[in-house]
Coordinates of C-alpha atoms and ligand atoms in Angstrom, one line a residue:
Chain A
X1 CA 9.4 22.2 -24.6
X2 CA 8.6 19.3 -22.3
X3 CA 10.4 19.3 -18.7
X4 CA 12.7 16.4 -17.7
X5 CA 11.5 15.4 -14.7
X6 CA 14.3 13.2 -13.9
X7 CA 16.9 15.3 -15.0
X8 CA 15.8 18.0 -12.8
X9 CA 15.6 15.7 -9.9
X10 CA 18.9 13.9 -10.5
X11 CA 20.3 17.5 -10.4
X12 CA 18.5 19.0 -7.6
X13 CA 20.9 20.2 -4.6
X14 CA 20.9 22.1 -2.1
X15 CA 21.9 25.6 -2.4
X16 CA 25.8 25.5 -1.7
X17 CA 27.5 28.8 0.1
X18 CA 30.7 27.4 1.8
X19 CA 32.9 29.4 -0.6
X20 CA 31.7 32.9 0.0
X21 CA 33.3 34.6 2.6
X22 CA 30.1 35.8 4.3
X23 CA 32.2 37.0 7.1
X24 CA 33.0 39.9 5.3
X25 CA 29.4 41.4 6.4
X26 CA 31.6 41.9 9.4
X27 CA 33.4 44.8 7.7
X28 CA 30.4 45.9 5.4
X29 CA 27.3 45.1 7.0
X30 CA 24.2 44.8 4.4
X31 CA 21.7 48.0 5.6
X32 CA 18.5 47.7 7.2
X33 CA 16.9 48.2 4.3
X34 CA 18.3 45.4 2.6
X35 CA 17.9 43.5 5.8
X36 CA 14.4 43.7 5.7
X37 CA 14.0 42.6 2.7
X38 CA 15.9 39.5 2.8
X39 CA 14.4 39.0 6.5
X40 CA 11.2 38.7 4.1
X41 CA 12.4 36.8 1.5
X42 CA 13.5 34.0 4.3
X43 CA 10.5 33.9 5.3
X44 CA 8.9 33.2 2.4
X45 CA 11.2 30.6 1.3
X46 CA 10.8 28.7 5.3
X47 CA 7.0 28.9 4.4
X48 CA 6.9 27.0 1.0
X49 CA 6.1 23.8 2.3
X50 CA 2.6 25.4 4.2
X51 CA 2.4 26.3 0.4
X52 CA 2.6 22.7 -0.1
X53 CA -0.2 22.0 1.7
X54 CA -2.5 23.8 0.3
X55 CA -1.4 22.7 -3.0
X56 CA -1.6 19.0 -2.3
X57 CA -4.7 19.3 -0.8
X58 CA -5.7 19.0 -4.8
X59 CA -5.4 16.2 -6.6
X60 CA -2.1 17.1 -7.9
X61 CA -0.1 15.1 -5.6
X62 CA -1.1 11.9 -7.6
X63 CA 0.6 12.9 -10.3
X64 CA 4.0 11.3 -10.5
X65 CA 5.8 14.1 -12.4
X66 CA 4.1 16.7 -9.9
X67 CA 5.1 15.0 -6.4
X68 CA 9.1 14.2 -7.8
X69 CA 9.3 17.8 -8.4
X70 CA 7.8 18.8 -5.1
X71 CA 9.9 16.6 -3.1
X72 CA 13.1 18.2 -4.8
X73 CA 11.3 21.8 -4.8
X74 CA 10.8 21.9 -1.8
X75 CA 14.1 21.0 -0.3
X76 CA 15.6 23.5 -2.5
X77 CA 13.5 26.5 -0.8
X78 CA 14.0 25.2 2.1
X79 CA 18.0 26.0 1.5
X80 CA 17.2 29.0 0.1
X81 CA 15.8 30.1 3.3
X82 CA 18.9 28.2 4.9
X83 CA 21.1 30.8 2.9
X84 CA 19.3 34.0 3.4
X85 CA 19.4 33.0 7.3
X86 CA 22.9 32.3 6.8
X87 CA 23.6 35.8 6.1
X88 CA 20.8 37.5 8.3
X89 CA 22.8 35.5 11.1
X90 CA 26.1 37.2 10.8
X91 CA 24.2 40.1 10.8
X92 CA 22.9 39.3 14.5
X93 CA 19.3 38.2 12.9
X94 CA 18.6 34.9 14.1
X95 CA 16.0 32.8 12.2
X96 CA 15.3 29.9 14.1
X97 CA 12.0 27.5 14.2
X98 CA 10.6 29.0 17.2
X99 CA 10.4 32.5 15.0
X100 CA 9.0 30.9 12.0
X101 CA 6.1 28.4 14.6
X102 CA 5.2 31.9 15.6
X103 CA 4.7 33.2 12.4
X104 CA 2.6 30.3 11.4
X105 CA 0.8 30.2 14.3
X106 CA -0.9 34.0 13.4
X107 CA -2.1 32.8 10.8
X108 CA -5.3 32.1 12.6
X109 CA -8.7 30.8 11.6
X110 CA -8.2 31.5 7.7
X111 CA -5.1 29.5 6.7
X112 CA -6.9 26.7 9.3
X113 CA -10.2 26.8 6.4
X114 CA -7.5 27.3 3.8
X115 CA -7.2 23.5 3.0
X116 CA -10.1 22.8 3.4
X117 CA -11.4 25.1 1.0
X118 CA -9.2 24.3 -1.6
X119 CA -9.8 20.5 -1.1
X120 CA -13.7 21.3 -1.9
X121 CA -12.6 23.6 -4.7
X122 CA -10.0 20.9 -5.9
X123 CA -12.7 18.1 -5.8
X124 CA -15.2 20.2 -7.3
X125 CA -13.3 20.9 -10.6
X126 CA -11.1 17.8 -10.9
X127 CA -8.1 17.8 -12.7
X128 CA -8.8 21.1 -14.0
X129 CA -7.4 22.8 -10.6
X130 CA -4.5 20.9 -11.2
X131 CA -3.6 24.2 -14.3
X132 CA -4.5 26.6 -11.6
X133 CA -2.3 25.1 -9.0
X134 CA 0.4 24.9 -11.8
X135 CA -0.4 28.8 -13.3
X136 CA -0.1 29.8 -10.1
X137 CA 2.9 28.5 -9.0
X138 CA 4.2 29.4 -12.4
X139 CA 3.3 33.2 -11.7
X140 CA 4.8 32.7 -7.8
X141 CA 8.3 31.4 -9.1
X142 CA 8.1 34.0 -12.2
X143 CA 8.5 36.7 -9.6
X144 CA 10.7 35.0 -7.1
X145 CA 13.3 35.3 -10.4
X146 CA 12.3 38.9 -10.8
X147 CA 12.7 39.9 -7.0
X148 CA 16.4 38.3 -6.6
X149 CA 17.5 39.5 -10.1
X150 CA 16.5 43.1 -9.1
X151 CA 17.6 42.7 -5.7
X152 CA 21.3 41.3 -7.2
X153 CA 21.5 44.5 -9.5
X154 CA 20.1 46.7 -7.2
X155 CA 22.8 45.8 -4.2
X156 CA 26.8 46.9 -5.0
X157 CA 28.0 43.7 -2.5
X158 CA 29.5 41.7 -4.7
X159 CA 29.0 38.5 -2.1
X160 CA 25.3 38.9 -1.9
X161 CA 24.9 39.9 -5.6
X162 CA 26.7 36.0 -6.1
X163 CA 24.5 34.3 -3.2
X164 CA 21.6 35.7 -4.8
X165 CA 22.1 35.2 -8.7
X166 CA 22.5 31.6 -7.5
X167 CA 19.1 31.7 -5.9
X168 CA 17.6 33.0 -8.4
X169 CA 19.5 30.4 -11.1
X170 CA 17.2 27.6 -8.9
X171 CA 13.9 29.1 -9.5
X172 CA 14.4 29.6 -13.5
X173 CA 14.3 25.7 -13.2
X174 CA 11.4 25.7 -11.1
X175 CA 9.6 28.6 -13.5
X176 CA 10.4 25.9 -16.2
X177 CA 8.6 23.5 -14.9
X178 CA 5.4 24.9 -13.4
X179 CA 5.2 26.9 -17.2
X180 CA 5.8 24.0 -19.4
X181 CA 2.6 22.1 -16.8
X182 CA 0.4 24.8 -16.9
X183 CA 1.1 25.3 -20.7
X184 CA 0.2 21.8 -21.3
X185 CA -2.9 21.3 -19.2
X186 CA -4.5 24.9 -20.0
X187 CA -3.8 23.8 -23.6
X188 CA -6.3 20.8 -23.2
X189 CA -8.9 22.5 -21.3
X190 CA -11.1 25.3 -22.1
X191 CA -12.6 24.9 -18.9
X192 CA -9.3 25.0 -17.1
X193 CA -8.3 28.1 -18.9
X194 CA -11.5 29.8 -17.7
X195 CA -10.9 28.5 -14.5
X196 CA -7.4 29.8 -14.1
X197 CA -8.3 33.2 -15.5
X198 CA -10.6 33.4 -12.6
X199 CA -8.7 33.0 -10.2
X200 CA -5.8 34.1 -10.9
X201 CA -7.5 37.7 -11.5
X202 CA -10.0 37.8 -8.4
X203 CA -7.0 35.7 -5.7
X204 CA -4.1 35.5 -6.7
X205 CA -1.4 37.9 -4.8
X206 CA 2.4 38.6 -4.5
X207 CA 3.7 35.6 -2.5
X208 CA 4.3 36.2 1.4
X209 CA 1.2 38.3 1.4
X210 CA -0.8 35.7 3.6
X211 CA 1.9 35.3 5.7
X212 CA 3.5 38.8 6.1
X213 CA 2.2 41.9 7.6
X214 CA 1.2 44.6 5.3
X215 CA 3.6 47.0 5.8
X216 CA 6.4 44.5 5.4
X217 CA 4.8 43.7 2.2
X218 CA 4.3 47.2 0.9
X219 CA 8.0 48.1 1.9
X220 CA 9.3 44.7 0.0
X221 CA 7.5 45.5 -3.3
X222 CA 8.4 49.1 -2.8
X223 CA 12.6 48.1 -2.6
X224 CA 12.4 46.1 -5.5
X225 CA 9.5 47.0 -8.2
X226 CA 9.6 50.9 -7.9
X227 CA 10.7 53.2 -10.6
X228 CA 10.7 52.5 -14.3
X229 CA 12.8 50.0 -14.1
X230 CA 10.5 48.0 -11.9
X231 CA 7.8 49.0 -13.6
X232 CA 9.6 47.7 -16.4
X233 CA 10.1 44.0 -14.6
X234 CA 6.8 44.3 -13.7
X235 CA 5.0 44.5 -17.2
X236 CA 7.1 41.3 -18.1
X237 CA 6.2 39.3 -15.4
X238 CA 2.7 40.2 -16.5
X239 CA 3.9 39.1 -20.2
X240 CA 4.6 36.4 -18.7
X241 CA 1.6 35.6 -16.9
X242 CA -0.3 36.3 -20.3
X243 CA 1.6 34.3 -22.4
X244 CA 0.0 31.2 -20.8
X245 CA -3.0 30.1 -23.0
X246 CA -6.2 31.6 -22.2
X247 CA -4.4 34.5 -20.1
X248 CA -4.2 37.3 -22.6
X249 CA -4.4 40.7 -21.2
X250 CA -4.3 39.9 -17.4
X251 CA -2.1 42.1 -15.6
X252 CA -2.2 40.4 -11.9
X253 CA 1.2 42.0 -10.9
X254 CA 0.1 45.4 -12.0
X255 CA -3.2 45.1 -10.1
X256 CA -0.9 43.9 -7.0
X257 CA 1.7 46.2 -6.8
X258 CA -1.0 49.2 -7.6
X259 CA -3.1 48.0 -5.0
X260 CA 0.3 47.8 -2.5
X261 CA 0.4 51.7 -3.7
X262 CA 4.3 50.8 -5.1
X263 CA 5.4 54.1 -6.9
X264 CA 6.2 54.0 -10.3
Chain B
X1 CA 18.9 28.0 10.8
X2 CA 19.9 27.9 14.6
X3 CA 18.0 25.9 17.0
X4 CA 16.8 27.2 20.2
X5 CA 18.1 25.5 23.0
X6 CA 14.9 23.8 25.3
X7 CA 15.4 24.2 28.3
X8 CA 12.9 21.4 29.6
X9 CA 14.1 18.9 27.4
X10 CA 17.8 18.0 25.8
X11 CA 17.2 17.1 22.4
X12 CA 19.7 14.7 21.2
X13 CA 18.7 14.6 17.8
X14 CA 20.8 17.1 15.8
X15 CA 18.2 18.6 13.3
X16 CA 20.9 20.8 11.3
X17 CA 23.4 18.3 11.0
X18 CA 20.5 16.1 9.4
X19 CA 20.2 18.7 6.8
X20 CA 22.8 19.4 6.1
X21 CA 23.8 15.7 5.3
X22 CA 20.8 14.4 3.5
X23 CA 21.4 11.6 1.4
X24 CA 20.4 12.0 -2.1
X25 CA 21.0 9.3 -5.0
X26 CA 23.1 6.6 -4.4
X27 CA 22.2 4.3 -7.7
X28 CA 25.3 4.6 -9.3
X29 CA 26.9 3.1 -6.0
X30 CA 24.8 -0.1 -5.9
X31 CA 25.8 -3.2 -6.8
X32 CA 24.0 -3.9 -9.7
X33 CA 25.8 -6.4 -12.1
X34 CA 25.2 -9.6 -9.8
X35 CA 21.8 -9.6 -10.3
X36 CA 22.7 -11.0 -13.9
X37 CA 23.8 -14.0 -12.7
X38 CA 21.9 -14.3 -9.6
X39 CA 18.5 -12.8 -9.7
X40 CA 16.3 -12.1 -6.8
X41 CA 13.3 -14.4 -6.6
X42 CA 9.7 -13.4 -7.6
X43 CA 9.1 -13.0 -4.4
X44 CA 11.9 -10.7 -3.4
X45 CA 10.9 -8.7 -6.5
X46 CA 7.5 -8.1 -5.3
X47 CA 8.2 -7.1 -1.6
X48 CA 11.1 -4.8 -3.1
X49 CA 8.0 -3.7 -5.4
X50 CA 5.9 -2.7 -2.3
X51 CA 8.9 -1.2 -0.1
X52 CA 9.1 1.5 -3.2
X53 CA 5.7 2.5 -3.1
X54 CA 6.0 3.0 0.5
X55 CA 9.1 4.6 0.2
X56 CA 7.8 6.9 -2.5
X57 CA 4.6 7.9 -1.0
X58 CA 5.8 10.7 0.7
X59 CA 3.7 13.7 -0.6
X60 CA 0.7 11.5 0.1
X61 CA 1.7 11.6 3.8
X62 CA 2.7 15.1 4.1
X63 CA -0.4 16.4 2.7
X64 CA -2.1 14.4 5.4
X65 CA 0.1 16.2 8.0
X66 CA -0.4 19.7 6.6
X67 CA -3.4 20.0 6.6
X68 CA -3.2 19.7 10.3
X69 CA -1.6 22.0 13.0
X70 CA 1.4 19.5 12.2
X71 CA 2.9 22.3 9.2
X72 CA 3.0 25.3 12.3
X73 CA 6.3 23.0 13.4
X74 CA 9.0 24.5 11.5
X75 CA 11.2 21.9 13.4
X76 CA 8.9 19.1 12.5
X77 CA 8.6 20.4 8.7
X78 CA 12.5 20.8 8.2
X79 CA 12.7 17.5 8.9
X80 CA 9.7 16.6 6.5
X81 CA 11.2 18.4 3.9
X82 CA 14.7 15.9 4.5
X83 CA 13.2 13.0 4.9
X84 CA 11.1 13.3 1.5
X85 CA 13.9 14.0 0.0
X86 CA 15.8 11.0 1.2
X87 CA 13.1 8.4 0.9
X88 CA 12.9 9.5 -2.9
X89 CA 16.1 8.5 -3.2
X90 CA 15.5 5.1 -1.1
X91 CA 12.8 4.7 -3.7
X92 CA 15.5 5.5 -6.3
X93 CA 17.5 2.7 -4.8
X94 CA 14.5 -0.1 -4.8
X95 CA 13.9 0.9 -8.5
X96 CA 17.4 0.0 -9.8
X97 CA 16.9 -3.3 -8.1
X98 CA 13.7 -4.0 -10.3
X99 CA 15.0 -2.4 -13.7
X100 CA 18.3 -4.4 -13.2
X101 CA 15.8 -7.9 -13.4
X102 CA 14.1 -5.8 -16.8
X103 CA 10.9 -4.9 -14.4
X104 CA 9.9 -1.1 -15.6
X105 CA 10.4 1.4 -12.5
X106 CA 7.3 1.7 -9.4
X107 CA 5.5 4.8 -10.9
X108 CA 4.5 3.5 -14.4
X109 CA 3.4 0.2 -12.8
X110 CA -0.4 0.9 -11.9
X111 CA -1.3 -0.1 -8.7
X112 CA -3.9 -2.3 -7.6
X113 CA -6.7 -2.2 -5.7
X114 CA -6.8 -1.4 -1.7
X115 CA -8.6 -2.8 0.6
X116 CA -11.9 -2.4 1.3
X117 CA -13.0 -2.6 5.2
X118 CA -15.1 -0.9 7.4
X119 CA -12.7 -0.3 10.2
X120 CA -10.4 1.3 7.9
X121 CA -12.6 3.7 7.0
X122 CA -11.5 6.5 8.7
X123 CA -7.8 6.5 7.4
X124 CA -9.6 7.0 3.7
X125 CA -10.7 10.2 5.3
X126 CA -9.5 13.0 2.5
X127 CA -7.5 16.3 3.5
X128 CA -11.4 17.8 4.0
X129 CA -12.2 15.4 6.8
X130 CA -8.6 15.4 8.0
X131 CA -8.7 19.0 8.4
X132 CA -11.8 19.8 10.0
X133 CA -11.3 16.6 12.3
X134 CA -7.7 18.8 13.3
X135 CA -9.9 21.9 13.9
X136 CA -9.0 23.0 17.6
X137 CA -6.3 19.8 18.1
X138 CA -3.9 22.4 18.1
X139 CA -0.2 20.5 18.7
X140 CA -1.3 17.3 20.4
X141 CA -2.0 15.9 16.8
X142 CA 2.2 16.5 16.1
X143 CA 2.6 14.1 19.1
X144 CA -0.1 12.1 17.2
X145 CA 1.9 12.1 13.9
X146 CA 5.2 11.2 15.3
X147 CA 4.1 8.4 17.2
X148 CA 3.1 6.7 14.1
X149 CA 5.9 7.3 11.9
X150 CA 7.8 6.3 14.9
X151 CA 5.7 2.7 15.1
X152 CA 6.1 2.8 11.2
X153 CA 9.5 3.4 11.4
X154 CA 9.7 0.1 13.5
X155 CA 7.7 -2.0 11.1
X156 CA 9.8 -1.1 8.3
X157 CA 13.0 -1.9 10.1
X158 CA 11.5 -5.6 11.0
X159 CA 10.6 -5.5 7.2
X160 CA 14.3 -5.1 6.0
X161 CA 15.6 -6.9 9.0
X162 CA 13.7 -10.0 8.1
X163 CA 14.7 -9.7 4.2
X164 CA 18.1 -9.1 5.2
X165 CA 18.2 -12.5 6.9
X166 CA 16.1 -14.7 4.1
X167 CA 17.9 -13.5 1.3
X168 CA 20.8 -15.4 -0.5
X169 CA 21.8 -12.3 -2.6
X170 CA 24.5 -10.4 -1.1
X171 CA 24.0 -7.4 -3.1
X172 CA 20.8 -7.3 -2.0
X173 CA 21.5 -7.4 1.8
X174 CA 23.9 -4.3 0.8
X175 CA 21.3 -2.2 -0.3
X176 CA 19.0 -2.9 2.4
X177 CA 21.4 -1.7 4.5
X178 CA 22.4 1.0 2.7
X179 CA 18.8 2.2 3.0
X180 CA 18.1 0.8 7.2
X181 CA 21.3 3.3 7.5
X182 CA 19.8 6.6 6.0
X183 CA 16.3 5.0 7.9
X184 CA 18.3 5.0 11.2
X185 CA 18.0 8.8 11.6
X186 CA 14.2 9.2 10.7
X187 CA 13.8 6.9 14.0
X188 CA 15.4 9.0 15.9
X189 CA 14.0 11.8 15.2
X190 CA 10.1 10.7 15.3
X191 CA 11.9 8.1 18.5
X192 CA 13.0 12.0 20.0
X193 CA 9.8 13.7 19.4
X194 CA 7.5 11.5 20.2
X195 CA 9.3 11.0 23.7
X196 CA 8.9 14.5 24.8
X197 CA 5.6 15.1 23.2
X198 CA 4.1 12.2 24.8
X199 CA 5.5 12.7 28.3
X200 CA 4.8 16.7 28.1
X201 CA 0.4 16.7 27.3
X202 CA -2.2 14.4 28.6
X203 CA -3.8 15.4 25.7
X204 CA -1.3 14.1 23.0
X205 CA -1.1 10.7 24.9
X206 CA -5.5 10.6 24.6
X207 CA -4.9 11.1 20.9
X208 CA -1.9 9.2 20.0
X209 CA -4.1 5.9 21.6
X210 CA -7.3 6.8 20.1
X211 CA -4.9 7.1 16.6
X212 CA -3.5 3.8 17.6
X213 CA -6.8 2.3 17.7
X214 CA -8.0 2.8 14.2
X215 CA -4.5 3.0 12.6
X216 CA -3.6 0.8 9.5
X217 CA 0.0 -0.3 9.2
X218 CA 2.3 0.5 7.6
X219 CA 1.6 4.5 7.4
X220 CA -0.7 5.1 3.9
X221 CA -1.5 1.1 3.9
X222 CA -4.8 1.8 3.0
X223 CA -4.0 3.7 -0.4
X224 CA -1.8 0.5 -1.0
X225 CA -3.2 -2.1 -2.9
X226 CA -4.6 -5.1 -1.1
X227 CA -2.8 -7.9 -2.5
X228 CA 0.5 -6.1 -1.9
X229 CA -0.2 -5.5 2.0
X230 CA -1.4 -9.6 2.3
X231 CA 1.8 -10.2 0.6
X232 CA 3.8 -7.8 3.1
X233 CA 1.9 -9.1 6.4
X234 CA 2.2 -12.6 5.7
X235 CA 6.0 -12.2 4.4
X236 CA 6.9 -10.1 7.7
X237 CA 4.5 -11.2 10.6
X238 CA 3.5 -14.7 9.0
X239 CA 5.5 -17.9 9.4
X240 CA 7.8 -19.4 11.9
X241 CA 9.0 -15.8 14.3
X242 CA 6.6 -13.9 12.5
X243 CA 4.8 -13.5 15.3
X244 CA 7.4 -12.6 17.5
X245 CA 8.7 -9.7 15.2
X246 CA 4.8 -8.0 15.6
X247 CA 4.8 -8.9 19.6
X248 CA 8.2 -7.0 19.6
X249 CA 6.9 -4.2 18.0
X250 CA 3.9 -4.0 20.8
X251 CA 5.9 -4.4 23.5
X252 CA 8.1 -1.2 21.8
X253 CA 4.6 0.4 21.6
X254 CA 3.9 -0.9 25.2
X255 CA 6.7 0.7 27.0
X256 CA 5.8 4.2 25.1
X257 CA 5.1 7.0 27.7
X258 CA 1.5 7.2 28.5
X259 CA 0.9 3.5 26.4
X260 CA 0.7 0.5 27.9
X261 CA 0.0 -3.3 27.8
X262 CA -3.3 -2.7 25.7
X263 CA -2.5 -0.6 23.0
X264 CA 0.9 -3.2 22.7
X265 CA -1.4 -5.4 21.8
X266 CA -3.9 -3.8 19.8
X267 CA -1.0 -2.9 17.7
X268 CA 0.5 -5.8 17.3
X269 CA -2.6 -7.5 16.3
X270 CA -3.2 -5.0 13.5
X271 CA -0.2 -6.2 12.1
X272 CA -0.4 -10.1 11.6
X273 CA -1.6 -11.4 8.5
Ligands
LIG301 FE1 13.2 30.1 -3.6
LIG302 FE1 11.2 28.7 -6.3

């Protein structure tokens, strides 16, 4: 099913949170646990637009479709961040820029090549990067769904279960777009599909992990995919993942988590 | 998101509250019906034509600033993230203009080709060059970055200011200043940052006049076709004031801290057809 572009952006707003009563953290604060997590999750979300960069250093920002849909995207994490802060902030966790500019600036000599990497990798293969940029952010928003769903069942508070079903209703829209692009340009492309398969099984890893410490990382994953029922989320996202053409029988998110030592 | 306070410099600019209050579409709010019985001239059409691409070519310009130490600024990149979003919607704005004379909307017109001169060359430069050319800048290219879209933020105001004024249509004066309204508080913020980050390294005021040397106006003119910036230059800058509008801009660019009298003029001359 092909994805209105202008639909989506005529629709696109910013995460609204004015009628939950997030002063009643007051009475029943969130625990650290939880804190953490979301802490995490913020982050992430503050980040997307260094995302961004990386992903327009290929020639997917000439794309019409692709840069409306950024230009909403965007904004929308951005909020999403805004409303995670929102409640880290009654909890006495202040998010602000200064935070965030020092997490970006760790990032060091790597991210710095990052672009530039991606911009030789990009030119080299053409348009065909264009299906890995759109695979992977199809396999980054696919578990951005899973991890606020599980996190939503997962906490009793009924006013962060809400905020974060809400969340997660804004990223099905965003899965549906970066699916039905990467369905359509693997579809054309043998190349591409070979391409993707690559790197999506040699680079590709839970999102935050270039940004994040390990630890915080391994303790995420470890709140919200343990146990068989994350297991269970787990082999779907990897469904998922291997329902796009040419990517039968990957199992990226099993490799990941594995690899982060998450229990099953 | 809190701000921190600085406690070197007051920031007037209230990045939250521009956030918070983004304008998105406004189409269904323009005045569109008039144009039926008094349409824009061909002329009109075309510069409307060019202020969309501009408008519109927002992810082109960002990936040009991210690549560079610019995306460490979560400041400077919530305000990126706002201003995309609003200048879509400017874009929006132009397009109902052009669809109400029967013109198809900017994207699925194909653009034609830039310009092709030497001295340009180095705004061409990819997100590769751009990137390794940012290697060890560390912040003075953020200073670099909101100097321009300050000085572009300028150009575009004469732009609309001079359309404004030639026009007969009064819908059309309405939606320009709809759109110099919602443009109001991009200049201030690049007008605030560039004002502290100017006056606080030595370093950002060395690039920002070596940027200002090999600029191209306005911001991603070179991707722009040529035809459409001779039109824009000799429609804004040409003619009786025209002049005057790009010597006002230089002496704007003039009084800049760390700029002066030379770089005015270098600037201004850059912009006259
Ligand atoms: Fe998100
Ligand atoms: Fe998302």
């Amino acid at each position: 099913m092909a994805f209105d572009i202008d639909k989506y952006a005529a629709g696109s707003e910013r995460l609204g949170w004015d009628d939950l009563d997030l002063e009643h953290f007051r009475q029943n604060p969130l625990s650290p646990e939880t804190l953490r997590t979301l802490r995490y999750m913020a982050d992430v979300e503050y980040h997307t637009v260094c995302y961004t960069r990386d992903l327009l250093t290929t020639p997917s920002h000439k794309d019409g479709d692709i840069s409306t849909f950024m230009t909403m995207w965007n904004r929308e994490e951005f909020w999403h961040g805004e409303a995670l802060g929102a409640v880290l902030e009654v909890h006495g966790i202040t998010v602000d820029y200064d935070a965030l500019r020092a997490s970006r600036l760790k990032l060091g000599w790597r991210d710095r090549l990052d672009p530039i990497k991606q911009s030789m990798l990009g030119k080299i293969v053409g348009s065909d990067f264009v299906a890995v940029h759109m695979s992977w952010g199809a396999a980054n928003e696919w578990s951005a769904v899973s991890a606020y769903k599980r996190m939503a069942d997962l906490e009793t508070d009924p006013v962060l279960g809400e905020l974060l079903r809400r969340i997660a209703k804004q990223e099905t829209r965003h899965v549906a777009f970066y699916v039905s692009q990467a369905r359509e340009r693997l579809q054309k492309s043998k190349r591409a599909q070979k391409l993707t398969r690559l790197l999506l099984s040699k680079f590709w890893a839970p999102v935050g992990s270039s940004i994040m410490e390990r630890d915080d990382v391994q303790f995420v994953f470890g709140q919200i995919m343990s146990g068989v029922e994350g297991r269970k989320e787990m082999k779907k996202l990897d469904n998922n993942i291997a329902s796009l053409p040419g990517m039968q029988g990957l199992t990226i998110f099993e490799k990941a988590l594995d690899g982060l030592g998450v229990a099953a | 998101m809190t701000t921190s306070p600085d406690p070197q410099v007051a920031r007037p600019f209230d990045i939250r509250e521009f956030t918070r209050t983004a304008q998105g579409n406004f189409r269904s709010e323009l005045d569109l019906a008039s144009y039926e019985s008094e349409p824009l001239s061909a002329q009109e059409l075309e510069f409307l034509r060019y202020a969309a691409r501009l408008e519109a070519a927002t992810m082109e310009h960002l990936r040009n600033l991210l690549v560079t130490a610019t995306h460490k600024d979560a400041r400077v990149t919530a305000f990126l993230v706002t201003w995309a979003f609003e200048k879509f919607w400017m874009a929006d704005a132009l397009d109902a203009v052009l669809e109400a004379h029967g013109l198809p909307r900017t994207r699925t017109v194909p653009e034609g080709a830039p310009r092709r001169s030497a001295d340009e060359a180095i705004q061409r430069s990819g997100p590769i060059r751009r990137a390794l050319a940012a290697v060890g800048l560390g912040t003075p290219i953020v200073a670099v970055h909101m100097t321009v879209g300050l000085i572009d933020e300028w150009i575009l105001r004469a732009a609309y200011d001079h359309l404004r004024e030639t026009t007969t249509s009064s819908a059309l004066r309405d939606t320009i200043g709809r759109i110099q309204i919602i443009k109001t508080r991009h200049e201030a913020f690049f007008a605030d940052e560039t004002d502290w980050r100017l006056r606080d390294s030595k370093a950002a005021v060395r690039r920002a006049r070596a940027a200002l040397l090999t600029a191209a106006w306005p911001i991603g003119g070179v991707e722009r076709a040529a035809v459409d910036r001779d039109m824009f230059e000799t429609f804004v800058f040409g003619g009786t004031g025209g002049a005057a509008r790009a010597e006002s801009i230089g002496t704007r660019v003039a009084a800049l801290p760390g700029m002066d009298a030379r770089m005015g003029s270098v600037t201004a001359k850059k912009l006259l057809p």
